Coordinates of C-alpha atoms in Angstrom, one line a residue:
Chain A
X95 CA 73.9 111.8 102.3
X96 CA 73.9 115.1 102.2
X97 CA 77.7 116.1 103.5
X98 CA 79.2 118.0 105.7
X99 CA 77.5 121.1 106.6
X100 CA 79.2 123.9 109.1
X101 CA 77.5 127.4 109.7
X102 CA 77.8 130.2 109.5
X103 CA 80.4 130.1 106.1
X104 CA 81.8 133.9 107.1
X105 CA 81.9 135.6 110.7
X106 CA 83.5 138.8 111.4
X107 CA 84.3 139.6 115.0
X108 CA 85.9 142.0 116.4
X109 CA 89.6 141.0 118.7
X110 CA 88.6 140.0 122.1
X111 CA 85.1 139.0 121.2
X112 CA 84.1 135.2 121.8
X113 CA 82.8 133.1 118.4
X114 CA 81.5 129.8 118.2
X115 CA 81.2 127.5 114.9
X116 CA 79.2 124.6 114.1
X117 CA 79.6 121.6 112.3
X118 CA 77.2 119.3 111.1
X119 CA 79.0 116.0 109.5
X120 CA 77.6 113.4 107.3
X121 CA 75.5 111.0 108.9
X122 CA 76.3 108.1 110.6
X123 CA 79.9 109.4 110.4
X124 CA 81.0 109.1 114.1
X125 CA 84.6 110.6 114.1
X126 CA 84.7 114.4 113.2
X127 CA 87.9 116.1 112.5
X128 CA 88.6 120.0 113.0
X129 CA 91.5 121.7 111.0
X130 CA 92.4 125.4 110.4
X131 CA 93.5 126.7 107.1
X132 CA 95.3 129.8 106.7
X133 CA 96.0 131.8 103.0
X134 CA 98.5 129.4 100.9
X135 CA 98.7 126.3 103.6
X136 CA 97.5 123.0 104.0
X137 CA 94.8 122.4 106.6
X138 CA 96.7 122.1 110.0
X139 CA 94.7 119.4 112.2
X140 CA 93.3 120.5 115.4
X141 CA 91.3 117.8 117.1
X142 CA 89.3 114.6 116.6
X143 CA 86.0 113.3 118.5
X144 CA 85.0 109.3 118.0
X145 CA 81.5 109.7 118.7
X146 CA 81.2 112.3 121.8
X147 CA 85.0 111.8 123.2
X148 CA 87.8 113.7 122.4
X149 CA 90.7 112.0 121.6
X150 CA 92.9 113.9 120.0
X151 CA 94.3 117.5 120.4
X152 CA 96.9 119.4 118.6
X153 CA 99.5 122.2 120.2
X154 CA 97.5 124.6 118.3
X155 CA 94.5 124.1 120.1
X156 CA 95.1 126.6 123.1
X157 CA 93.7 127.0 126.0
X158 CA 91.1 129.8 124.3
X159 CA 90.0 126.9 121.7
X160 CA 87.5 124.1 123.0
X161 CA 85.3 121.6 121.1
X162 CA 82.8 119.7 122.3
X163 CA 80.6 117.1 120.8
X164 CA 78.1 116.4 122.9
X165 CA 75.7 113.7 121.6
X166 CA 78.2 112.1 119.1
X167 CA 75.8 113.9 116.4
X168 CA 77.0 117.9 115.6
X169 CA 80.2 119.2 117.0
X170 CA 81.2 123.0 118.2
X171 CA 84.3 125.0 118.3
X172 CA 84.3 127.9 120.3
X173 CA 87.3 130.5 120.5
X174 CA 87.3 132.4 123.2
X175 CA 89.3 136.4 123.3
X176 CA 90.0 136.0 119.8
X177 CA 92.9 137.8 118.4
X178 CA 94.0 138.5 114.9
X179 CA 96.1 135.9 114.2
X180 CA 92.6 133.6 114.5
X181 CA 91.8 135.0 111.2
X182 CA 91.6 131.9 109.3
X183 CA 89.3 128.9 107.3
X184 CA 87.5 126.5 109.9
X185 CA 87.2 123.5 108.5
X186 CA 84.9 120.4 109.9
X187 CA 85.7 116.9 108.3
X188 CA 84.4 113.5 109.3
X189 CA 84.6 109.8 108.5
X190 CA 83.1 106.3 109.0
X191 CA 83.5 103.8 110.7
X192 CA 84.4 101.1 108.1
X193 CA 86.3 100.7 105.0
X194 CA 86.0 104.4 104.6
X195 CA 87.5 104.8 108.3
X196 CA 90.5 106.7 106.8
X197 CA 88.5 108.9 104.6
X198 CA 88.0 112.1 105.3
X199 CA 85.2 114.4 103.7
X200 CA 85.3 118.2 104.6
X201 CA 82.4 121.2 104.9
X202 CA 82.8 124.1 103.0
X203 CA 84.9 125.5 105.8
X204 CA 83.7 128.8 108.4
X205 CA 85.8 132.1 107.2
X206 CA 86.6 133.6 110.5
X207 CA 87.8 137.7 110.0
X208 CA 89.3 138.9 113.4
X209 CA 89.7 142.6 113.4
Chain B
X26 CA 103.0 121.5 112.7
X27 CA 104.8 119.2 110.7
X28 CA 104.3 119.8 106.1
X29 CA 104.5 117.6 103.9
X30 CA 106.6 119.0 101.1
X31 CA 104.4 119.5 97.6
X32 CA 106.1 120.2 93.9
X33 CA 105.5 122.0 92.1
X34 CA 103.6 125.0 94.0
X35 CA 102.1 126.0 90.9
X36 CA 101.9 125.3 87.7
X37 CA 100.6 126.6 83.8
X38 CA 99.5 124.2 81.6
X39 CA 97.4 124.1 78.2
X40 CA 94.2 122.5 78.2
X41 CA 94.7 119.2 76.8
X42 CA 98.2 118.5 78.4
X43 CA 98.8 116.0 80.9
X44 CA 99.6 117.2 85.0
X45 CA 102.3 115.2 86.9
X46 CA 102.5 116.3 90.7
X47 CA 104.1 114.9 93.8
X48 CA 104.5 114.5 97.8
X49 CA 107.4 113.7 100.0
X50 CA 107.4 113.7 103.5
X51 CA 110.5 112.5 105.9
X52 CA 107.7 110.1 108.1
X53 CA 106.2 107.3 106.4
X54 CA 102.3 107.2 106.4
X55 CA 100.4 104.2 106.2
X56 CA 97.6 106.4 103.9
X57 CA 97.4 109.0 101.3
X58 CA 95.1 111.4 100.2
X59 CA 95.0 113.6 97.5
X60 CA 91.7 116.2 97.7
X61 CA 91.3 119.5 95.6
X62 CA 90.2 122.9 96.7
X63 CA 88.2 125.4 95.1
X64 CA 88.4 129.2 96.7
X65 CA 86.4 129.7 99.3
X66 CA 85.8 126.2 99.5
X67 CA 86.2 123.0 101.7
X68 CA 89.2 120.3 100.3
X69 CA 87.1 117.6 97.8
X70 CA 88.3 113.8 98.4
X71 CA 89.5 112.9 94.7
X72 CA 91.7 109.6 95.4
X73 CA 92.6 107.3 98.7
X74 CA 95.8 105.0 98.7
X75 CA 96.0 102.6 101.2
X76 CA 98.9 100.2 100.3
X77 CA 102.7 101.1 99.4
X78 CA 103.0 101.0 95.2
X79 CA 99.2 101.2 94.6
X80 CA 98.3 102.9 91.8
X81 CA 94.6 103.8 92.3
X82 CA 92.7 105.7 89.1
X83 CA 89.3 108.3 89.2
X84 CA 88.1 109.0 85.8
X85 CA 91.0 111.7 84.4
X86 CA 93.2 111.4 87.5
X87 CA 95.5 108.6 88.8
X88 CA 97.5 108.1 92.1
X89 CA 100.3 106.0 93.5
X90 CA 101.3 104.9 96.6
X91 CA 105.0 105.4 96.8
X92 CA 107.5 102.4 97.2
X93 CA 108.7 104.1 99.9
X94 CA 105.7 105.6 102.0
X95 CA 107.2 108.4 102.2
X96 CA 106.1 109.6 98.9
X97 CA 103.2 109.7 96.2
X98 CA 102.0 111.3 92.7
X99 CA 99.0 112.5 91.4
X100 CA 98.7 112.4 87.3
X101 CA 96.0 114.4 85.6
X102 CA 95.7 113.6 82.0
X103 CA 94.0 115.5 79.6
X104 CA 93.2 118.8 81.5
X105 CA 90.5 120.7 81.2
X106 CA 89.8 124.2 82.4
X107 CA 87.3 122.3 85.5
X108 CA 90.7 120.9 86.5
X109 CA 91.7 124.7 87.8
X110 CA 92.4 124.6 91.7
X111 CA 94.9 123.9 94.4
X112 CA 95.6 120.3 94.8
X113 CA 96.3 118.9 98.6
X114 CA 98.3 115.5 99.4
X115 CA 97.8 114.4 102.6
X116 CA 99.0 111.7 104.6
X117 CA 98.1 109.8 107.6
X118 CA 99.8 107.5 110.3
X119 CA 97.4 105.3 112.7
X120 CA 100.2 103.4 114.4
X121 CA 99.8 105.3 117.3
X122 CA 96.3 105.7 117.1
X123 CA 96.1 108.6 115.3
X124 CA 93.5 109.8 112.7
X125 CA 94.6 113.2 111.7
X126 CA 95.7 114.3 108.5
X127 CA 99.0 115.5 107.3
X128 CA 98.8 118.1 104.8
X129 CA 101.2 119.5 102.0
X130 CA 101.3 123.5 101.0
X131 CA 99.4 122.5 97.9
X132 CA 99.9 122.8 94.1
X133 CA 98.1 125.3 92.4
X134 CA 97.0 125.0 88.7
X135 CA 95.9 127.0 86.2
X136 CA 94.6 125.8 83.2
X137 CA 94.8 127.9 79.9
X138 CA 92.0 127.0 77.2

């Protein structure tokens, strides 16, 4: 078990540019969670895969955010045109499937710097 | 998106001194989670409650599951200057299918040797 990886850990882009994160979660997990963190919040969830479906999307995702997971292993997020208010803490979690179904362990987060 | 409300936001203690901290909400959640964060760092899993009025211990810390749901503590006893960092609640509501996680602003702590 070697936890949740996500890469690259700090990306500076400059507004209008397209970026795209990666998550690696534990293995064997097969949901995967995406939140965004900004300086003195909580995480703030933005969508859930079981395996390679998305079921779950919040109101922050917009239409310039998309995840995919496409073989229910690793997981993207790509932001498309990003703008400054982007700037934020990426963060990948994920969970099992069985008595630690409601468990969920996070990377070490992707520091995204719009400028 | 919806916060749950964390007390206090900060706090100063001496190394040695017990922590009290809590979470209230105004939605009942069928889970709690208490992680901690180190800068620049992902949110650690520390303790999971799964039942209301469990109290659920982890070396140093313990946790309980409010009466209510709407609520829970974290106690620390016996700080030490490890125990520095911004501590998360965070709850969690399946009825309707959902997985995701409800997170509070955080309590910071600062521990003074």
């Amino acid at each position: 078990d070697t936890g949740v990886s996500q890469d690259p850990r700090h990306k500076i882009t400059k507004r209008g540019q397209n970026v795209t994160f990666r998550c690696d979660p534990i293995s064997e997990h097969n949901r995967l969670y995406w939140y965004r963190q900004t300086l003195g919040q909580g995480p703030e969830f933005l969508t859930y895969f079981q395996n390679e479906a998305q079921l779950e999307k919040s109101r922050l995702l917009s239409d310039r955010f998309s995840a995919e997971r496409p073989k229910g292993s690793f997981s993207t997020l790509e932001i498309q045109r990003t703008e400054q208010g982007d700037s934020a803490m990426y963060l990948c979690a994920s969970s099992g499937g069985g008595t630690d179904l409601y468990e969920q362990y996070f990377g070490p987060g992707t520091r995204l710097t719009v400028t | 998106g919806q916060q749950l409300n964390q007390s206090p936001q900060s706090m100063f203690i001496q190394e040695g001194e017990d922590v009290s901290m809590n979470c209230t909400s105004s939605s009942i959640f069928n889970t709690w989670l208490w992680y901690k964060q180190d800068p620049g760092e992902g949110p650690v899993l520390l303790i999971a409650l799964y039942k209301a009025g469990e109290l659920t211990s982890n070396g140093r810390l313990t946790a309980q599951f409010g009466i209510t749901r709407k609520d829970s503590f974290l106690n620390i006893s016996a700080s030490i200057p490890s125990d520095v960092g911004i501590y998360f609640c965070a709850g969690q509501w399946s009825g309707a299918g959902s997985y995701q996680l409800t997170f509070g602003k955080g309590t910071k702590l600062s521990v003074i040797p």
